[in-house]
Amino acid sequence: MTAALLTDTPCDVAADRAPHRAELPRVVGADLSVPVVDGSRVRYCDLDSAASAPALEAVAAHVAEVLPYHGSVHRGAGWTSRVCTALVEDARADVARFVRARADDVVVFTRNTTDALGLLARAVPGPVVTLDLEHHATLLAWRHTEHRVVRAGRTLAATLDALRTELTERPDAALVAVTGASNVTGELLPIPEIVRIAHAAGARVCVDAAQLAPHRRVDLAGWGADYVALSGHKLYAPYGIGALVGRRDWLDTAEPHLAGGGAVGSVAVDGDRTRTEWLPAPQRHEGGTPNVLGSAALGAACRELDPLIDEDVPAHERALLRRLRAGLATVPGLRVLSVFDDPAGSGDRTATVSFTLGELPAGLVAAALSAEHGIGVRDGRFCAHPLLERLTGGDAVRASLGLRSTASDVDRLVHALDRIARREPGWTYAIVDGRWAPTPDPRPLDGPGSGRPGAARGCGH
Ligand code: PLP
């Protein structure tokens, strides 16, 4: 029945043709099959790339190429040290180019976006303003500075007014930190407009691009924004790397984020104290042995995506999003969530959609999608508790599409949700260790690792 409904939707044909698909880079694991509870295996339908995306094949190949040369960075005269030092510095340049950094911006490698924002939090010289719709990474980074939260309104216009009012009435803010794209609804925030509002009040702007960078151009210089933070594992380079890119002055004078070897020019013991001469950024914040493979991977991902991120990636994802939204509209009781009643910015969004399904617990829906259909989605509150409180008063389900996604993935999700909504589950479920799970769960744990399924952590719930 769902299939029949889907073929009636006008966007189908265009999406099926996926005009840009052939040009998109392939990801590792695109053909992965997973067990389902009826004893069969199905191609894994990964609709959770907003949480973490697979590696591009080109990225994995580059890492394999680098591995034999793995060595220290900025520390050795040996050949591999020289190769690795060049790899890390080239990767810095690739990241800078990808986010359209200015010539005098600095790229600091971090573990991820959370770490990048933590670094900026050490550097910011005054109060920080955020919206309440943010991911916890942007909401919680500023524990050691004054932090003010502006409540987003029902419309984007009201939200920008509230931000303007806050910045005008208390003009001492040093920084506005804002997401480029919501990790819950995919709505894009109008960064150039936010930059104008913030700069008019004398505040700088940091864009949390964890969700934007894999899907749309980050244009630090074009927007006039001051900093951008991103995560490699969301950008098809899952090797424990992230970056903070932006204005040098605060970063050159801030307390070192990771103090230690590599971050100092000289150290002496003076009486019972150390006397240090810290290097400027980025070394100042990158103490310890750097993540060479991660940097190389992130640089490679940036090189691969740079020619595609303006048109091909958005075109692919927009076609799939149209198909997904049309399909979801046919599922009884399904409500798609939006932060704003008016379209945010251009009305464009990433292909990340959160929804509730009647009164069904989100965890149960996600468990059934995985157990019976081999579909991976996220359920919970997506590390955005204040926003989910406002939108649902509880949990939701999130499907997020990316380079790996196909029209058939979208159709599988819609078909599966339709069955679940019509109470046609093919299995029984119960709460086990605080999470909905199939009972019994006959799926063999045949992947790599200990063979024990990982327990979900609190953030999503
Ligand atoms: N910001 C947003 C909008 C996110 O969606 C996420 C992760 O989901 C983060 C920040 C944190 O990213 P990471 O966990 O890689 O530090």
Coordinates of C-alpha atoms and ligand atoms in Angstrom, one line a residue:
M1 CA 0.0 0.0 0.0
T2 CA 2.7 2.5 0.9
A3 CA 4.5 1.7 -2.3
A4 CA 1.4 2.5 -4.3
L5 CA 1.1 5.8 -2.5
L6 CA 4.7 6.6 -3.1
T7 CA 4.5 6.1 -6.9
D8 CA 1.7 8.7 -6.9
T9 CA 3.9 11.4 -5.5
P10 CA 5.1 13.9 -8.0
C11 CA 8.7 14.0 -6.9
D12 CA 9.4 10.3 -7.4
V13 CA 10.6 10.3 -10.9
A14 CA 13.0 13.1 -10.5
A15 CA 14.4 11.7 -7.3
D16 CA 14.8 8.2 -8.8
R17 CA 16.8 9.6 -11.6
A18 CA 19.0 11.2 -9.0
P19 CA 20.7 13.3 -11.6
H20 CA 23.8 14.1 -9.6
R21 CA 24.3 10.7 -8.0
A22 CA 26.8 9.3 -10.5
E23 CA 29.2 12.1 -9.7
L24 CA 29.1 11.7 -5.9
P25 CA 31.9 10.0 -4.1
R26 CA 31.3 6.5 -2.7
V27 CA 31.4 5.7 1.0
V28 CA 32.9 2.7 2.7
G29 CA 30.2 0.2 3.8
A30 CA 27.6 1.1 1.2
D31 CA 26.8 -2.6 0.6
L32 CA 26.9 -3.6 4.3
S33 CA 24.2 -6.2 5.2
V34 CA 22.8 -6.6 8.7
P35 CA 20.7 -9.3 10.3
V36 CA 17.0 -8.7 11.0
V37 CA 14.8 -10.6 13.4
D38 CA 13.2 -13.0 10.9
G39 CA 16.6 -14.6 10.4
S40 CA 17.4 -12.9 7.0
R41 CA 19.9 -10.2 6.2
V42 CA 19.2 -7.0 4.4
R43 CA 21.3 -4.1 3.0
Y44 CA 21.8 -1.7 5.9
C45 CA 19.8 1.4 5.5
D46 CA 21.8 4.0 7.3
L47 CA 19.6 7.0 8.0
D48 CA 21.8 8.3 10.9
S49 CA 24.5 10.2 9.1
A50 CA 23.7 13.3 11.2
A51 CA 25.1 11.4 14.2
S52 CA 28.1 10.0 12.4
A53 CA 28.8 9.5 8.7
P54 CA 30.8 6.7 7.0
A55 CA 34.2 7.3 5.6
L56 CA 34.5 8.2 1.9
E57 CA 36.3 5.5 0.0
A58 CA 38.8 8.1 -1.1
V59 CA 39.4 9.1 2.6
A60 CA 39.9 5.5 3.7
A61 CA 42.3 4.9 0.7
H62 CA 44.3 8.0 1.6
V63 CA 44.6 6.8 5.3
A64 CA 45.8 3.4 4.1
E65 CA 48.3 5.2 1.9
V66 CA 49.5 7.3 4.8
L67 CA 49.8 4.5 7.4
P68 CA 53.2 3.2 6.3
Y69 CA 54.6 6.7 6.8
H70 CA 53.0 7.2 10.2
G71 CA 55.4 9.1 12.4
S72 CA 55.8 12.2 14.7
V73 CA 55.0 15.7 13.6
H74 CA 57.2 18.8 14.0
R75 CA 59.6 16.7 16.1
G76 CA 61.8 14.5 14.0
A77 CA 64.4 14.7 11.3
G78 CA 63.4 11.2 10.1
W79 CA 61.8 10.9 6.7
T80 CA 58.4 9.8 8.1
S81 CA 58.4 12.8 10.4
R82 CA 58.9 15.1 7.5
V83 CA 56.2 13.4 5.5
C84 CA 53.7 13.5 8.4
T85 CA 54.5 17.1 9.2
A86 CA 53.8 18.0 5.6
L87 CA 50.6 15.9 5.6
V88 CA 49.2 17.7 8.7
E89 CA 50.1 21.2 7.4
D90 CA 48.6 20.4 4.0
A91 CA 45.5 19.1 5.7
R92 CA 45.2 22.4 7.5
A93 CA 45.3 24.2 4.2
D94 CA 42.6 21.9 2.8
V95 CA 40.3 22.6 5.7
A96 CA 40.9 26.3 5.4
R97 CA 40.1 26.2 1.7
F98 CA 37.0 24.1 2.3
V99 CA 35.5 26.5 4.7
R100 CA 36.6 29.5 2.7
A101 CA 38.8 30.9 5.5
R102 CA 40.5 34.2 5.2
A103 CA 44.3 34.2 4.6
D104 CA 45.0 35.2 8.2
D105 CA 42.6 32.8 9.8
V106 CA 44.0 29.9 11.8
V107 CA 43.0 26.2 11.7
V108 CA 43.3 24.4 15.0
F109 CA 42.8 20.6 14.9
T110 CA 40.6 19.3 17.7
R111 CA 38.9 16.0 18.5
N112 CA 35.5 17.1 17.2
T113 CA 33.1 20.1 17.3
T114 CA 32.6 19.8 21.1
D115 CA 36.3 20.1 21.6
A116 CA 36.6 23.0 19.1
L117 CA 33.9 24.9 21.0
G118 CA 35.6 24.1 24.3
L119 CA 38.8 25.6 22.9
L120 CA 37.0 28.8 21.8
A121 CA 35.4 29.0 25.3
R122 CA 38.9 29.4 26.7
A123 CA 39.7 32.1 24.3
V124 CA 36.5 34.3 24.4
P125 CA 37.2 37.5 26.3
G126 CA 33.6 38.3 27.4
P127 CA 30.0 37.1 27.6
V128 CA 28.6 34.6 25.1
V129 CA 25.1 34.5 23.6
T130 CA 23.4 31.5 22.2
L131 CA 19.9 30.5 21.1
D132 CA 18.0 27.8 23.1
L133 CA 17.6 25.6 20.0
E134 CA 21.3 24.6 20.0
H135 CA 22.9 21.2 20.3
H136 CA 24.4 20.7 23.8
A137 CA 27.9 21.2 22.4
T138 CA 27.0 24.9 21.7
L139 CA 24.8 25.3 24.7
L140 CA 27.1 24.0 27.3
A141 CA 30.6 25.0 26.2
W142 CA 30.6 28.3 28.0
R143 CA 30.6 27.2 31.6
H144 CA 33.6 29.3 32.5
T145 CA 32.3 32.6 31.0
E146 CA 29.1 34.5 31.3
H147 CA 26.6 32.8 29.0
R148 CA 23.1 34.1 28.1
V149 CA 20.5 32.1 26.3
V150 CA 18.0 33.8 24.0
R151 CA 14.7 31.9 23.5
A152 CA 13.9 31.2 19.9
G153 CA 10.5 32.4 18.9
R154 CA 7.9 30.5 16.8
T155 CA 9.2 32.3 13.7
L156 CA 12.7 33.0 12.5
A157 CA 11.9 36.8 12.3
A158 CA 10.9 36.8 16.0
T159 CA 14.0 34.9 16.9
L160 CA 16.3 37.3 15.1
D161 CA 14.4 40.2 16.8
A162 CA 15.0 38.6 20.2
L163 CA 18.7 38.2 19.4
R164 CA 19.0 41.8 18.3
T165 CA 17.2 43.0 21.4
E166 CA 19.5 40.9 23.7
L167 CA 22.6 42.2 22.0
T168 CA 21.4 45.8 22.0
E169 CA 20.2 45.9 25.6
R170 CA 23.3 44.2 26.9
P171 CA 26.0 45.4 24.5
D172 CA 29.0 43.7 26.2
A173 CA 28.6 40.3 24.4
A174 CA 31.9 39.1 22.9
L175 CA 30.5 36.2 20.9
V176 CA 27.3 34.8 19.4
A177 CA 27.5 31.0 18.9
V178 CA 24.9 29.6 16.6
T179 CA 24.4 26.4 14.6
G180 CA 24.5 26.6 10.9
A181 CA 21.9 23.8 10.5
S182 CA 19.7 22.3 13.2
N183 CA 20.7 18.7 14.1
V184 CA 17.0 18.1 14.9
T185 CA 15.1 19.6 12.0
G186 CA 17.7 20.4 9.4
E187 CA 16.6 24.0 9.2
L188 CA 19.4 26.4 8.2
L189 CA 20.0 29.5 10.2
P190 CA 20.6 32.7 8.1
I191 CA 24.3 33.2 9.1
P192 CA 25.0 36.4 7.1
E193 CA 22.0 38.1 8.8
I194 CA 23.1 36.8 12.2
V195 CA 26.6 38.1 11.5
R196 CA 25.2 41.6 10.7
I197 CA 23.2 41.7 13.9
A198 CA 26.1 40.5 16.0
H199 CA 28.7 42.7 14.4
A200 CA 26.5 45.7 14.7
A201 CA 26.5 45.1 18.5
G202 CA 30.3 44.5 18.5
A203 CA 30.1 40.7 19.0
R204 CA 31.8 38.1 17.0
V205 CA 30.1 35.0 15.5
C206 CA 31.0 31.3 15.8
V207 CA 29.1 29.0 13.5
D208 CA 28.7 25.4 14.8
A209 CA 29.0 23.7 11.4
A210 CA 28.8 20.1 12.6
Q211 CA 25.6 19.7 10.7
L212 CA 26.1 22.2 8.0
A213 CA 29.6 21.4 6.6
P214 CA 28.6 17.9 5.2
H215 CA 25.7 19.4 3.3
R216 CA 26.2 23.0 2.4
R217 CA 29.1 25.4 1.7
V218 CA 30.6 26.9 4.8
D219 CA 31.8 30.3 3.7
L220 CA 33.6 31.9 6.6
A221 CA 34.9 34.9 4.6
G222 CA 31.7 35.3 2.5
W223 CA 29.5 35.3 5.5
G224 CA 31.9 37.5 7.5
A225 CA 31.6 35.1 10.4
D226 CA 34.5 34.9 12.7
Y227 CA 34.9 31.2 13.7
V228 CA 33.6 27.8 12.5
A229 CA 33.7 24.5 14.3
L230 CA 33.2 21.1 12.6
S231 CA 33.7 17.4 13.1
G232 CA 35.4 15.0 10.8
H233 CA 33.2 12.1 11.7
K234 CA 30.2 13.9 10.3
L235 CA 32.1 15.0 7.2
Y236 CA 32.9 11.5 6.0
A237 CA 36.3 11.4 7.8
P238 CA 35.6 9.4 11.0
Y239 CA 39.1 9.4 12.4
G240 CA 38.8 11.3 15.7
I241 CA 39.4 14.7 14.3
G242 CA 37.6 18.1 14.2
A243 CA 38.7 21.7 13.7
L244 CA 38.2 25.2 14.9
V245 CA 38.9 27.8 12.2
G246 CA 38.9 31.5 12.6
R247 CA 40.4 34.8 13.8
R248 CA 43.9 34.5 15.1
D249 CA 44.0 37.2 17.8
W250 CA 41.9 35.5 20.6
L251 CA 43.5 32.1 19.8
D252 CA 47.0 33.5 20.0
T253 CA 46.5 34.9 23.5
A254 CA 44.2 32.3 25.0
E255 CA 45.2 29.8 27.7
P256 CA 46.5 26.7 25.8
H257 CA 43.7 24.2 25.2
L258 CA 45.9 21.2 25.4
A259 CA 49.1 22.2 27.2
G260 CA 52.2 20.1 26.7
G261 CA 54.9 19.1 24.2
G262 CA 54.6 20.9 20.9
A263 CA 52.6 23.8 22.4
V264 CA 55.6 25.6 23.9
G265 CA 58.7 27.4 22.5
S266 CA 60.6 27.0 25.7
V267 CA 60.2 25.8 29.3
A268 CA 62.4 26.5 32.3
V269 CA 62.1 25.8 36.0
D270 CA 62.2 29.0 37.9
G271 CA 62.3 28.3 41.7
D272 CA 59.5 25.9 42.2
R273 CA 57.6 26.9 39.1
T274 CA 57.7 26.3 35.4
R275 CA 58.2 29.3 33.1
T276 CA 56.9 28.8 29.7
E277 CA 56.9 30.6 26.4
W278 CA 53.7 29.4 24.6
L279 CA 53.7 29.2 20.9
P280 CA 51.1 31.1 18.9
A281 CA 48.0 29.2 17.5
P282 CA 47.6 26.6 16.2
Q283 CA 50.5 24.8 18.0
R284 CA 49.6 26.6 21.3
H285 CA 46.4 24.5 21.5
E286 CA 47.6 21.2 20.0
G287 CA 49.9 19.9 22.8
G288 CA 50.9 16.3 22.6
T289 CA 51.3 14.1 19.6
P290 CA 48.8 15.2 16.9
N291 CA 46.3 12.9 15.2
V292 CA 48.2 12.6 11.9
L293 CA 45.7 10.1 10.4
G294 CA 42.8 12.2 11.4
S295 CA 44.2 15.3 9.9
A296 CA 45.1 13.5 6.7
A297 CA 41.6 12.0 6.6
L298 CA 39.9 15.4 7.2
G299 CA 42.0 17.0 4.6
A300 CA 41.2 14.3 2.1
A301 CA 37.4 14.6 2.8
C302 CA 37.6 18.4 2.3
R303 CA 39.4 17.9 -1.0
E304 CA 36.8 15.4 -2.2
L305 CA 33.8 17.4 -1.2
D306 CA 35.0 20.9 -2.1
P307 CA 34.0 20.6 -5.8
L308 CA 30.7 19.0 -4.9
I309 CA 29.4 20.9 -1.9
D310 CA 28.0 24.0 -3.8
E311 CA 25.7 22.1 -6.1
D312 CA 25.9 18.3 -6.4
V313 CA 25.6 17.3 -2.7
P314 CA 22.7 19.7 -2.1
A315 CA 21.0 18.6 -5.3
H316 CA 21.2 15.0 -4.3
E317 CA 20.0 15.6 -0.8
R318 CA 17.2 18.0 -1.8
A319 CA 15.7 15.4 -4.2
L320 CA 15.8 12.8 -1.5
L321 CA 14.3 15.2 1.1
R322 CA 11.4 16.0 -1.2
R323 CA 10.7 12.3 -1.6
L324 CA 11.1 11.7 2.1
R325 CA 8.7 14.5 3.1
A326 CA 6.2 13.4 0.5
G327 CA 6.4 9.9 1.8
L328 CA 6.2 10.8 5.5
A329 CA 3.0 12.9 4.7
T330 CA 1.3 9.6 3.8
V331 CA 2.1 7.8 7.1
P332 CA -0.9 8.0 9.5
G333 CA -0.2 10.0 12.7
L334 CA 3.3 11.1 11.7
R335 CA 4.2 14.6 12.7
V336 CA 7.3 16.2 11.2
L337 CA 9.0 18.7 13.6
S338 CA 10.0 22.3 12.7
V339 CA 11.6 24.9 14.9
F340 CA 10.1 27.8 13.0
D341 CA 6.6 28.4 11.5
D342 CA 8.1 30.6 8.8
P343 CA 10.8 29.1 6.6
A344 CA 14.2 29.7 8.2
G345 CA 16.5 31.7 6.0
S346 CA 16.1 30.6 2.4
G347 CA 13.6 27.9 3.4
D348 CA 16.3 25.4 2.5
R349 CA 17.2 22.6 4.9
T350 CA 19.5 19.7 5.2
A351 CA 18.0 16.2 4.7
T352 CA 17.6 15.7 8.5
V353 CA 14.0 15.1 9.6
S354 CA 12.7 14.5 13.1
F355 CA 9.2 13.3 13.8
T356 CA 6.8 11.6 16.2
L357 CA 4.5 8.8 15.3
G358 CA 1.2 9.0 17.1
E359 CA 1.6 8.0 20.7
L360 CA 4.2 5.4 19.9
P361 CA 7.4 5.7 21.9
A362 CA 10.2 7.0 19.7
G363 CA 12.5 4.2 21.1
L364 CA 10.0 1.6 20.1
V365 CA 9.8 2.9 16.6
A366 CA 13.6 3.0 16.2
A367 CA 13.9 -0.5 17.6
A368 CA 11.3 -1.9 15.2
L369 CA 13.0 -0.1 12.2
S370 CA 16.3 -1.7 13.1
A371 CA 15.1 -5.1 14.2
E372 CA 12.5 -5.8 11.4
H373 CA 13.8 -3.6 8.6
G374 CA 17.5 -3.1 9.0
I375 CA 17.1 0.7 9.1
G376 CA 19.3 2.8 11.4
V377 CA 17.8 6.0 12.8
R378 CA 18.3 8.0 16.0
D379 CA 15.7 8.3 18.7
G380 CA 15.7 10.5 21.8
R381 CA 16.3 14.1 22.3
F382 CA 19.4 14.4 20.1
C383 CA 21.5 16.3 22.6
A384 CA 19.1 19.2 22.2
H385 CA 17.0 18.8 25.3
P386 CA 15.6 22.4 25.5
L387 CA 14.5 22.2 21.8
L388 CA 12.9 18.8 22.1
E389 CA 11.1 19.9 25.3
R390 CA 9.5 22.7 23.3
L391 CA 8.8 20.6 20.2
T392 CA 7.5 17.4 21.7
G393 CA 7.8 17.5 25.5
G394 CA 9.8 14.3 25.1
D395 CA 11.5 12.2 22.5
A396 CA 11.3 11.9 18.7
V397 CA 12.7 9.9 15.9
R398 CA 15.3 11.3 13.5
A399 CA 16.2 10.2 10.0
S400 CA 19.1 11.9 8.4
L401 CA 20.3 11.4 4.8
G402 CA 23.7 11.9 3.3
L403 CA 25.9 10.8 0.4
R404 CA 25.2 7.2 1.1
S405 CA 21.4 7.6 0.9
T406 CA 19.3 6.4 -2.0
A407 CA 15.7 6.8 -3.1
S408 CA 15.2 3.1 -2.2
D409 CA 16.4 3.9 1.4
V410 CA 13.8 6.6 1.6
D411 CA 11.1 4.2 0.3
R412 CA 12.1 1.6 2.8
L413 CA 11.8 4.0 5.7
V414 CA 8.4 5.2 4.6
H415 CA 7.1 1.7 4.0
A416 CA 8.4 0.5 7.4
L417 CA 6.9 3.5 9.2
D418 CA 3.6 2.9 7.5
R419 CA 3.5 -0.6 8.8
I420 CA 4.5 0.4 12.3
A421 CA 1.9 3.2 12.3
R422 CA -0.7 0.7 11.3
R423 CA 0.3 -1.5 14.2
E424 CA 1.6 -4.3 12.0
P425 CA 4.8 -5.1 13.9
G426 CA 6.3 -8.4 13.0
W427 CA 7.8 -8.8 16.4
T428 CA 7.4 -8.1 20.1
Y429 CA 9.3 -5.4 22.0
A430 CA 10.1 -4.6 25.6
I431 CA 12.3 -2.2 27.5
V432 CA 15.6 -3.9 28.3
D433 CA 18.3 -2.0 30.2
G434 CA 16.3 1.2 29.7
R435 CA 15.9 0.9 25.9
W436 CA 13.3 -0.6 23.7
A437 CA 14.6 -3.8 22.2
P438 CA 13.1 -6.8 20.3
T439 CA 12.3 -9.7 22.7
P440 CA 13.7 -12.2 22.0
D441 CA 16.5 -10.8 19.8
P442 CA 17.7 -13.6 17.6
R443 CA 20.1 -11.5 15.5
P444 CA 23.6 -12.8 15.6
L445 CA 26.1 -10.3 16.7
D446 CA 28.5 -10.9 13.9
G447 CA 30.2 -7.5 13.5
P448 CA 33.6 -6.7 14.7
G449 CA 34.2 -5.9 18.4
S450 CA 33.2 -7.7 21.5
G451 CA 29.9 -9.0 20.1
R452 CA 27.9 -7.2 22.8
P453 CA 25.6 -4.5 21.5
G454 CA 26.6 -1.1 22.8
A455 CA 24.3 0.5 25.3
A456 CA 22.9 3.9 24.4
R457 CA 24.2 6.8 26.5
G458 CA 22.0 9.4 28.2
C459 CA 22.4 12.2 25.7
G460 CA 19.8 11.0 23.3
H461 CA 17.2 10.2 25.9
Ligands
PLP1 N1 26.8 20.6 17.0 C1 25.8 20.0 16.4 C2 24.8 20.8 15.6 C3 25.7 18.6 16.3 O1 24.8 18.0 15.7 C4 26.7 17.9 17.0 C5 26.7 16.4 17.1 O2 25.7 15.8 16.8 C6 27.7 18.6 17.7 C7 27.7 20.0 17.7 C8 28.8 17.9 18.4 O3 29.6 17.2 17.5 P1 30.7 16.2 18.1 O4 29.9 15.1 18.9 O5 31.3 15.6 16.9 O6 31.6 17.0 19.0

